[in-house]
Coordinates of C-alpha atoms in Angstrom, one line a residue:
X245 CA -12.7 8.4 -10.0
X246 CA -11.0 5.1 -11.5
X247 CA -8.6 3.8 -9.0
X248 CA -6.2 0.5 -10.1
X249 CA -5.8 -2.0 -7.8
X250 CA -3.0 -4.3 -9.6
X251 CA 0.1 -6.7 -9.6
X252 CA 1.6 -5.8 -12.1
X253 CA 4.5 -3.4 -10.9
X254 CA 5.5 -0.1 -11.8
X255 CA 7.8 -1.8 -14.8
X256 CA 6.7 -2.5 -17.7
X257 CA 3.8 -1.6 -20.1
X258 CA 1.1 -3.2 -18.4
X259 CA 0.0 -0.5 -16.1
X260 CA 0.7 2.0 -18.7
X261 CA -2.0 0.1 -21.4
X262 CA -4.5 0.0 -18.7
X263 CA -4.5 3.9 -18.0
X264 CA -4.6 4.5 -21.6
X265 CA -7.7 2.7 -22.3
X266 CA -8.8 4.6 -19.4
X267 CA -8.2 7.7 -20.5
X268 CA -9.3 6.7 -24.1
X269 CA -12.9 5.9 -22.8
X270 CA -13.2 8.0 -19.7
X271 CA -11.8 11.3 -20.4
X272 CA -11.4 13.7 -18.0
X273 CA -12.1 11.1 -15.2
X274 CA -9.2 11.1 -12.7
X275 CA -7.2 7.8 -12.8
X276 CA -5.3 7.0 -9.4
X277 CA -2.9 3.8 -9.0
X278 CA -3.9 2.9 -5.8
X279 CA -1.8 -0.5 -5.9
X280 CA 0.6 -1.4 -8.6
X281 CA 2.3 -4.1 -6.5
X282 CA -0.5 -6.0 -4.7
X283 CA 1.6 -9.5 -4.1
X284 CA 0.9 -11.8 -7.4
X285 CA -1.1 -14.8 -8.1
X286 CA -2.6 -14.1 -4.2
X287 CA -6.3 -12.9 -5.0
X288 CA -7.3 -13.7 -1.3
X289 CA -4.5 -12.8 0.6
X290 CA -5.2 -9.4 -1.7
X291 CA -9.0 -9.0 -1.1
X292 CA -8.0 -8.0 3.1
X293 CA -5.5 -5.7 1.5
X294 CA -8.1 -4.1 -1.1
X295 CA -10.9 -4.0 1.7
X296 CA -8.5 -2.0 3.9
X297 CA -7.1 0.5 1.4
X298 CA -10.7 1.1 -0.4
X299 CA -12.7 3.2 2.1
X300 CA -11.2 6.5 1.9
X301 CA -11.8 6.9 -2.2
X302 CA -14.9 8.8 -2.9
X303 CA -18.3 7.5 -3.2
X304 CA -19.5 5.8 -6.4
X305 CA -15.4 5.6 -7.2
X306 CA -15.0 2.6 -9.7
X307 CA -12.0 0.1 -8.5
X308 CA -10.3 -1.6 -11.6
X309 CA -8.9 -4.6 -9.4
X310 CA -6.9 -6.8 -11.8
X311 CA -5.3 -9.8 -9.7
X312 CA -6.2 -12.5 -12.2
X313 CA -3.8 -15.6 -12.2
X314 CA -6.9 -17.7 -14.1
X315 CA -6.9 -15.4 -17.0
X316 CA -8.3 -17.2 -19.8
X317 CA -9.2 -19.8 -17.8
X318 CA -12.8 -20.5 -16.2
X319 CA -13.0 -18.1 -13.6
X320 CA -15.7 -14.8 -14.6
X321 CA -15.2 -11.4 -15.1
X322 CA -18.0 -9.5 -12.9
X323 CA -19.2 -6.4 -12.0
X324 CA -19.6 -5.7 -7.8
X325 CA -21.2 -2.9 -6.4
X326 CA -20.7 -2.9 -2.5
X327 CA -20.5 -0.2 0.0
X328 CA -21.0 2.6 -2.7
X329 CA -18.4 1.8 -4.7
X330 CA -18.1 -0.2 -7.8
X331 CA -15.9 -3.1 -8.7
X332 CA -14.4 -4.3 -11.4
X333 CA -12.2 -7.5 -11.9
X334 CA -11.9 -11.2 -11.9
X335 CA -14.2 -13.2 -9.6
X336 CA -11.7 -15.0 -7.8
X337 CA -12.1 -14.2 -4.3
X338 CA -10.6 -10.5 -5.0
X339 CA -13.9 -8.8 -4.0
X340 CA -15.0 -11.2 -1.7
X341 CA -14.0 -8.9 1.3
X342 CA -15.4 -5.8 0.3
X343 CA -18.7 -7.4 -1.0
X344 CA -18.6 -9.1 2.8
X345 CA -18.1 -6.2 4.5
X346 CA -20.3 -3.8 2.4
X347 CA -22.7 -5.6 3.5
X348 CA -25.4 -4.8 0.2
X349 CA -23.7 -6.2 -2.4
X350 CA -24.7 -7.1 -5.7
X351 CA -23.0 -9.1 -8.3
X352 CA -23.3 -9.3 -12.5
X353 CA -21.4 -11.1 -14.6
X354 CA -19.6 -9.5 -17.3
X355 CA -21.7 -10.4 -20.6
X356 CA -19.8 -7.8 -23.2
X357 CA -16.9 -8.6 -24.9
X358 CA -15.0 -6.2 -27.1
X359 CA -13.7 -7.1 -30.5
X360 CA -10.0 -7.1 -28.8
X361 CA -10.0 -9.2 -26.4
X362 CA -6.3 -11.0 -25.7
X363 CA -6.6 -14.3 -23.7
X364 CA -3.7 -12.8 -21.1
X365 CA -4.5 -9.4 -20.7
X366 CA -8.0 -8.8 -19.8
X367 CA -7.3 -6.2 -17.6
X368 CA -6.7 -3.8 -20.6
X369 CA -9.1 -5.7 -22.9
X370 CA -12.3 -5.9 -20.9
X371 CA -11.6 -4.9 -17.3
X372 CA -10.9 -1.4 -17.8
X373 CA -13.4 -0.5 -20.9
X374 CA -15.9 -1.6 -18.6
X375 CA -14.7 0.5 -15.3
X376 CA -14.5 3.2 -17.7
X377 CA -17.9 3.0 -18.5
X378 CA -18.9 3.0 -15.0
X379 CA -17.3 6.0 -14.2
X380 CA -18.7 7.7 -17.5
X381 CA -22.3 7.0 -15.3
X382 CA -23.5 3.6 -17.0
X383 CA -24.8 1.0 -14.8
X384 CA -24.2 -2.3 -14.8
X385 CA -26.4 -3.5 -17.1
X386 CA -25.7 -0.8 -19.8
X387 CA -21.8 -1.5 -18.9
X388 CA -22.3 -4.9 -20.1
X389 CA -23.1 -6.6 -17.0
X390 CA -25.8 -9.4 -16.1
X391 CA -27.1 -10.1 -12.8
X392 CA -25.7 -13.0 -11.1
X393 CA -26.6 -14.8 -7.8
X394 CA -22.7 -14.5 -5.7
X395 CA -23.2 -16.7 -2.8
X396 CA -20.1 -15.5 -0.1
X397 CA -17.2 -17.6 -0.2
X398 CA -15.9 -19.2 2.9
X399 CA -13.4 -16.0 4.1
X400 CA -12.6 -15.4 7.4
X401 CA -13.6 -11.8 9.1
X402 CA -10.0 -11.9 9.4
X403 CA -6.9 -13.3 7.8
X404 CA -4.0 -14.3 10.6
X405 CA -1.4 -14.1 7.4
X406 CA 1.0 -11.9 6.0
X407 CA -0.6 -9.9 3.2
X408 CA 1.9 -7.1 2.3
X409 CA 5.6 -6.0 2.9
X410 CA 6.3 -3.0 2.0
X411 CA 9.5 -1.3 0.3
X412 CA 10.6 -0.3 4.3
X413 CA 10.0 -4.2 5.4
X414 CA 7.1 -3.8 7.2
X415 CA 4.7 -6.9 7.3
X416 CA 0.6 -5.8 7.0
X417 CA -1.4 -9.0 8.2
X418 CA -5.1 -9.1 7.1
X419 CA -6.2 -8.8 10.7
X420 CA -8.2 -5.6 11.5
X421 CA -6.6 -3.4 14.3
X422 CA -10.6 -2.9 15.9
X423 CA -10.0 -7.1 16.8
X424 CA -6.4 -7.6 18.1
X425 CA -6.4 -7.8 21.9
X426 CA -4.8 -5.1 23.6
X427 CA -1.1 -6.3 25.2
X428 CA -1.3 -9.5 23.5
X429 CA 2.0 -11.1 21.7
X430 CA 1.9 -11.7 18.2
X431 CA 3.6 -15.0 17.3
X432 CA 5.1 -15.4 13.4
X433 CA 6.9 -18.0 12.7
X434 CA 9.5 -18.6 15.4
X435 CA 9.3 -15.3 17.0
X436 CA 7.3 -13.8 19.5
X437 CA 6.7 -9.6 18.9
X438 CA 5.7 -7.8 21.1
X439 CA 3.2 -4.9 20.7
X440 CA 4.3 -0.7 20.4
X441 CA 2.4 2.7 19.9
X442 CA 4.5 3.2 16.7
X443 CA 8.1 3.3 15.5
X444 CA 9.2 6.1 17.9
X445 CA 8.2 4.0 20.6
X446 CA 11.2 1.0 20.0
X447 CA 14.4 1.8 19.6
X448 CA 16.4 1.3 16.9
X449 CA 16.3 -2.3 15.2
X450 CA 13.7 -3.5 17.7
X451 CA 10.6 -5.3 16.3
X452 CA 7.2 -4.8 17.3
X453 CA 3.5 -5.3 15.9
X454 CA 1.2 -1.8 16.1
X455 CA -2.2 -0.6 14.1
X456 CA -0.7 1.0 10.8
X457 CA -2.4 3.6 9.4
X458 CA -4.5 1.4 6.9
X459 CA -5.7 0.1 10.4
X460 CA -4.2 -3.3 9.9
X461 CA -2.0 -4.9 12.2
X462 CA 1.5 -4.7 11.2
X463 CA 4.8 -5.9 12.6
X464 CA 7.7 -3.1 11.6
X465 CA 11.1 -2.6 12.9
X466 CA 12.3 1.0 14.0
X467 CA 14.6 2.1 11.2
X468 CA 14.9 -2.0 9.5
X469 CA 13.2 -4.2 7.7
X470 CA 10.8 -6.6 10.2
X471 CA 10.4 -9.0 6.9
X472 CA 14.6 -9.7 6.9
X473 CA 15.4 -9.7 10.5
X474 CA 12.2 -12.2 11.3
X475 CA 12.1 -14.2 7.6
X476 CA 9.0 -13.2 6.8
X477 CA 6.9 -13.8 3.4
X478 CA 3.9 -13.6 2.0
X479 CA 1.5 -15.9 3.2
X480 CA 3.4 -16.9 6.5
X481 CA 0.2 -17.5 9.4
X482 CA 0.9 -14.9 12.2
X483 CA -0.7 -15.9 16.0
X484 CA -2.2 -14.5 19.5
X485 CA -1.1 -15.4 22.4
X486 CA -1.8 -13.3 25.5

């Protein structure tokens, strides 16, 4: 299984170009878009986001993760293989979390070029050819990849940020539901939100924080949008205080 991981939006082309190469080089291979609007230009933010979405695909699934504000630029296209899955993308902090966590990762850097290969869109160029040829059974090496000392980047186990609001409002932090303490108040911005079971448990318009069921700690609103009524964005720090 090939499962995108993108910001590019259900509009457009982009995601469209992507699966074709896909399907081009890995027929018969199911294709799922797991994430079409992962928040752009935020490849850290995004790596808590992948990590929590990525453990229910099935083993040796390839993830085509294409966050890549630097494209052209100096940053490398690699291969990770972490937690029996592959990876596939930009090496901008984007896998950092899932290599982390994996806790066996390993790390080439993508060698092959194909004889396309547009300086802004190397997701359909270079990414996906070489997902497809992981999930055709290549390894790394015969995918194009060459092994690459990755020392870990300086990431938190957590991120006390807003990582993801979703179409209903609701604000996904990159803070695990296993670590928040029990009863505690979560403090964003301004405003001080108290924790719930789950939406049933507020009434109507009431905002509260609970472990969504990406097990991610969330702040939501029963039946509104948490993100308007607190002014919420991207990248706004969230806090504990008990």
């Amino acid at each position: 299984m090939i499962l995108t991981f993108t910001d590019f939006g259900m509009a457009g082309p982009y995601l469209g170009q992507v699966e074709m190469v896909l399907h081009r080089l890995a027929p018969g291979v199911p294709v799922v878009h797991l994430l079409a609007d992962a928040p752009p230009f935020k490849p850290r933010g995004d790596a808590y986001l992948l990590a929590a979405l990525a453990h229910d695909a099935p083993r040796d699934s390839v993830f085509l993760g294409v966050v890549d504000p630097g494209v052209g630029g100096a940053r490398e296209p690699v291969i990770v293989r972490a937690g029996g899955y592959w990876y596939v993308g930009p090496d901008n902090g984007l896998f950092e979390v899932v290599a982390a966590r994996g806790g066996d990762a390993r790390w080439w850097r993508i060698a092959w070029r194909p004889e396309r290969l547009s300086a802004s869109f190397h997701g359909r160029d270079l990414f996906a050819p070489v997902a497809a040829r992981l999930a055709m059974g290549e390894d790394a090496i015969a995918a194009g990849g060459e092994a690459m000392q990755h020392p870990p980047a300086d990431f938190p186990a957590d991120l006390a940020e807003v990582i993801y609001i979703d179409h209903y409002g609701n604000v996904a932090t990159g803070i695990r539901g296993e670590v928040a303490p029990a009863g505690a108040t979560l403090h964003a911005g301004e405003h001080a939100v108290r924790p719930a079971a789950t939406f049933s448990a507020a009434p109507a318009g009431q905002v509260f924080w609970y472990v969504n069921s990406n097990e991610l700690v969330e702040i939501a609103a029963n039946q509104t949008s948490a993100a308007e009524l607190l002014h919420l964005k991207v990248g706004d720090t969230v806090s504990w205080k008990m």
